């Protein structure tokens, strides 16, 4: 169960992270947001990133094997990276209408390989 909680928290965390890092690019379409100085955009992103950390830190604590979780430190990192890229692809497809190309698919297959290697060999 700790593994499922960890993954769900990481997914939610990465939604906030992706919006904090890239959402301001989409928000620039709104006039009120365009009027913000750079420091305002940074503050906006940091407020969102706060919620990312509120989910990321518990996810890692729950999931880490030294705390009774099922994942090693390396496994946690690979899981987080895969989730980050899946969330980013979904965000960029929905918010920016990005098209998936062959090289994106190849990169995804490399991630599948990374997951295999990090979980397949101990």
PDB file of C-alpha atoms in Angstrom:
ATOM      1  CA  UNK A   1       0.000   0.000   0.000  1.00  0.00           C
ATOM      2  CA  UNK A   2       2.893   2.370   0.745  1.00  0.00           C
ATOM      3  CA  UNK A   3       4.049   1.971  -2.848  1.00  0.00           C
ATOM      4  CA  UNK A   4       0.649   3.032  -4.186  1.00  0.00           C
ATOM      5  CA  UNK A   5       0.493   6.026  -1.827  1.00  0.00           C
ATOM      6  CA  UNK A   6       3.985   7.028  -2.880  1.00  0.00           C
ATOM      7  CA  UNK A   7       3.153   6.892  -6.573  1.00  0.00           C
ATOM      8  CA  UNK A   8      -0.150   8.778  -6.139  1.00  0.00           C
ATOM      9  CA  UNK A   9       1.571  11.500  -4.110  1.00  0.00           C
ATOM     10  CA  UNK A  10       4.334  11.739  -6.724  1.00  0.00           C
ATOM     11  CA  UNK A  11       1.763  12.117  -9.508  1.00  0.00           C
ATOM     12  CA  UNK A  12      -0.042  14.910  -7.640  1.00  0.00           C
ATOM     13  CA  UNK A  13       3.277  16.525  -6.755  1.00  0.00           C
ATOM     14  CA  UNK A  14       4.366  16.508 -10.377  1.00  0.00           C
ATOM     15  CA  UNK A  15       1.142  18.138 -11.523  1.00  0.00           C
ATOM     16  CA  UNK A  16       1.957  21.059  -9.222  1.00  0.00           C
ATOM     17  CA  UNK A  17       5.616  21.030 -10.264  1.00  0.00           C
ATOM     18  CA  UNK A  18       4.803  21.093 -13.962  1.00  0.00           C
ATOM     19  CA  UNK A  19       2.361  23.942 -13.509  1.00  0.00           C
ATOM     20  CA  UNK A  20       4.871  25.858 -11.360  1.00  0.00           C
ATOM     21  CA  UNK A  21       7.653  25.430 -13.913  1.00  0.00           C
ATOM     22  CA  UNK A  22       5.705  25.808 -17.165  1.00  0.00           C
ATOM     23  CA  UNK A  23       2.233  27.079 -16.286  1.00  0.00           C
ATOM     24  CA  UNK A  24       3.409  30.683 -16.307  1.00  0.00           C
ATOM     25  CA  UNK A  25       4.083  30.306 -20.037  1.00  0.00           C
ATOM     26  CA  UNK A  26       0.405  29.505 -20.591  1.00  0.00           C
ATOM     27  CA  UNK A  27      -0.778  32.054 -18.027  1.00  0.00           C
ATOM     28  CA  UNK A  28       0.908  34.767 -20.101  1.00  0.00           C
ATOM     29  CA  UNK A  29      -2.200  34.626 -22.290  1.00  0.00           C
ATOM     30  CA  UNK A  30      -4.107  36.494 -19.546  1.00  0.00           C
ATOM     31  CA  UNK A  31      -3.726  40.275 -19.410  1.00  0.00           C
ATOM     32  CA  UNK A  32      -3.545  40.424 -15.610  1.00  0.00           C
ATOM     33  CA  UNK A  33      -0.706  37.913 -15.668  1.00  0.00           C
ATOM     34  CA  UNK A  34       1.138  39.746 -18.444  1.00  0.00           C
ATOM     35  CA  UNK A  35       1.193  42.819 -16.225  1.00  0.00           C
ATOM     36  CA  UNK A  36       3.153  41.019 -13.509  1.00  0.00           C
ATOM     37  CA  UNK A  37       6.862  41.818 -13.311  1.00  0.00           C
ATOM     38  CA  UNK A  38       9.255  38.891 -13.416  1.00  0.00           C
ATOM     39  CA  UNK A  39       9.466  38.815  -9.613  1.00  0.00           C
ATOM     40  CA  UNK A  40       5.661  38.431  -9.527  1.00  0.00           C
ATOM     41  CA  UNK A  41       5.819  35.497 -11.935  1.00  0.00           C
ATOM     42  CA  UNK A  42       8.543  33.937  -9.801  1.00  0.00           C
ATOM     43  CA  UNK A  43       6.441  34.413  -6.645  1.00  0.00           C
ATOM     44  CA  UNK A  44       3.424  32.897  -8.424  1.00  0.00           C
ATOM     45  CA  UNK A  45       5.488  29.847  -9.349  1.00  0.00           C
ATOM     46  CA  UNK A  46       6.942  29.510  -5.840  1.00  0.00           C
ATOM     47  CA  UNK A  47       3.477  29.526  -4.282  1.00  0.00           C
ATOM     48  CA  UNK A  48       2.505  26.626  -6.556  1.00  0.00           C
ATOM     49  CA  UNK A  49       5.826  24.859  -5.903  1.00  0.00           C
ATOM     50  CA  UNK A  50       5.097  24.983  -2.166  1.00  0.00           C
ATOM     51  CA  UNK A  51       2.260  22.501  -2.723  1.00  0.00           C
ATOM     52  CA  UNK A  52       4.559  20.328  -4.816  1.00  0.00           C
ATOM     53  CA  UNK A  53       6.933  20.032  -1.874  1.00  0.00           C
ATOM     54  CA  UNK A  54       4.033  19.346   0.511  1.00  0.00           C
ATOM     55  CA  UNK A  55       3.360  16.210  -1.555  1.00  0.00           C
ATOM     56  CA  UNK A  56       6.869  15.290  -2.741  1.00  0.00           C
ATOM     57  CA  UNK A  57       8.480  15.117   0.684  1.00  0.00           C
ATOM     58  CA  UNK A  58       5.850  12.781   2.198  1.00  0.00           C
ATOM     59  CA  UNK A  59       5.919  10.637  -0.955  1.00  0.00           C
ATOM     60  CA  UNK A  60       9.651  10.082  -0.605  1.00  0.00           C
ATOM     61  CA  UNK A  61       9.441   9.485   3.152  1.00  0.00           C
ATOM     62  CA  UNK A  62       6.615   6.965   2.783  1.00  0.00           C
ATOM     63  CA  UNK A  63       8.206   5.188  -0.168  1.00  0.00           C
ATOM     64  CA  UNK A  64      11.830   5.015   0.998  1.00  0.00           C
ATOM     65  CA  UNK A  65      12.904   1.552   2.172  1.00  0.00           C
ATOM     66  CA  UNK A  66      14.792   2.926   5.202  1.00  0.00           C
ATOM     67  CA  UNK A  67      11.441   4.277   6.424  1.00  0.00           C
ATOM     68  CA  UNK A  68       9.615   0.994   5.819  1.00  0.00           C
ATOM     69  CA  UNK A  69       8.659   1.745   2.219  1.00  0.00           C
ATOM     70  CA  UNK A  70       9.156  -0.531  -0.765  1.00  0.00           C
ATOM     71  CA  UNK A  71      11.581   1.587  -2.834  1.00  0.00           C
ATOM     72  CA  UNK A  72      15.307   2.243  -2.809  1.00  0.00           C
ATOM     73  CA  UNK A  73      16.539   5.792  -3.297  1.00  0.00           C
ATOM     74  CA  UNK A  74      17.412   5.053  -6.945  1.00  0.00           C
ATOM     75  CA  UNK A  75      14.001   3.512  -7.573  1.00  0.00           C
ATOM     76  CA  UNK A  76      12.265   6.552  -6.093  1.00  0.00           C
ATOM     77  CA  UNK A  77      14.224   8.833  -8.404  1.00  0.00           C
ATOM     78  CA  UNK A  78      13.479   6.806 -11.535  1.00  0.00           C
ATOM     79  CA  UNK A  79       9.781   6.601 -10.633  1.00  0.00           C
ATOM     80  CA  UNK A  80       9.733  10.367 -10.100  1.00  0.00           C
ATOM     81  CA  UNK A  81      11.446  11.040 -13.443  1.00  0.00           C
ATOM     82  CA  UNK A  82       9.044   8.799 -15.359  1.00  0.00           C
ATOM     83  CA  UNK A  83       6.041  10.429 -13.686  1.00  0.00           C
ATOM     84  CA  UNK A  84       7.492  13.876 -14.387  1.00  0.00           C
ATOM     85  CA  UNK A  85       7.808  13.161 -18.095  1.00  0.00           C
ATOM     86  CA  UNK A  86       4.360  11.553 -18.371  1.00  0.00           C
ATOM     87  CA  UNK A  87       2.753  14.525 -16.600  1.00  0.00           C
ATOM     88  CA  UNK A  88       4.771  16.956 -18.728  1.00  0.00           C
ATOM     89  CA  UNK A  89       3.715  15.269 -21.983  1.00  0.00           C
ATOM     90  CA  UNK A  90       0.064  15.376 -20.908  1.00  0.00           C
ATOM     91  CA  UNK A  91       0.396  19.035 -19.847  1.00  0.00           C
ATOM     92  CA  UNK A  92       2.144  20.110 -23.027  1.00  0.00           C
ATOM     93  CA  UNK A  93      -0.339  18.224 -25.211  1.00  0.00           C
ATOM     94  CA  UNK A  94      -3.347  19.732 -23.428  1.00  0.00           C
ATOM     95  CA  UNK A  95      -2.096  23.255 -22.728  1.00  0.00           C
ATOM     96  CA  UNK A  96       0.178  23.830 -25.724  1.00  0.00           C
ATOM     97  CA  UNK A  97      -1.197  21.318 -28.246  1.00  0.00           C
ATOM     98  CA  UNK A  98       2.256  19.774 -28.649  1.00  0.00           C
ATOM     99  CA  UNK A  99       2.369  16.853 -31.033  1.00  0.00           C
ATOM    100  CA  UNK A 100       4.115  13.636 -30.075  1.00  0.00           C
ATOM    101  CA  UNK A 101       6.910  12.799 -32.531  1.00  0.00           C
ATOM    102  CA  UNK A 102       8.965   9.654 -33.122  1.00  0.00           C
ATOM    103  CA  UNK A 103      11.848  10.899 -30.992  1.00  0.00           C
ATOM    104  CA  UNK A 104       9.458  11.434 -28.061  1.00  0.00           C
ATOM    105  CA  UNK A 105       8.322   7.816 -28.392  1.00  0.00           C
ATOM    106  CA  UNK A 106      11.938   6.654 -28.529  1.00  0.00           C
ATOM    107  CA  UNK A 107      12.704   8.651 -25.376  1.00  0.00           C
ATOM    108  CA  UNK A 108       9.711   7.036 -23.651  1.00  0.00           C
ATOM    109  CA  UNK A 109      11.048   3.601 -24.567  1.00  0.00           C
ATOM    110  CA  UNK A 110      14.386   4.554 -23.033  1.00  0.00           C
ATOM    111  CA  UNK A 111      12.510   5.397 -19.831  1.00  0.00           C
ATOM    112  CA  UNK A 112      10.868   1.988 -19.896  1.00  0.00           C
ATOM    113  CA  UNK A 113      14.385   0.567 -20.134  1.00  0.00           C
ATOM    114  CA  UNK A 114      15.496   2.688 -17.175  1.00  0.00           C
ATOM    115  CA  UNK A 115      12.603   1.358 -15.100  1.00  0.00           C
ATOM    116  CA  UNK A 116      13.488  -2.190 -16.080  1.00  0.00           C
ATOM    117  CA  UNK A 117      17.137  -1.756 -15.147  1.00  0.00           C
ATOM    118  CA  UNK A 118      16.506  -0.027 -11.837  1.00  0.00           C
ATOM    119  CA  UNK A 119      13.910  -2.587 -10.709  1.00  0.00           C
ATOM    120  CA  UNK A 120      15.275  -5.665 -12.501  1.00  0.00           C
ATOM    121  CA  UNK A 121      18.735  -5.853 -10.965  1.00  0.00           C
ATOM    122  CA  UNK A 122      19.501  -5.691  -7.266  1.00  0.00           C
TER     123      UNK A 122
END
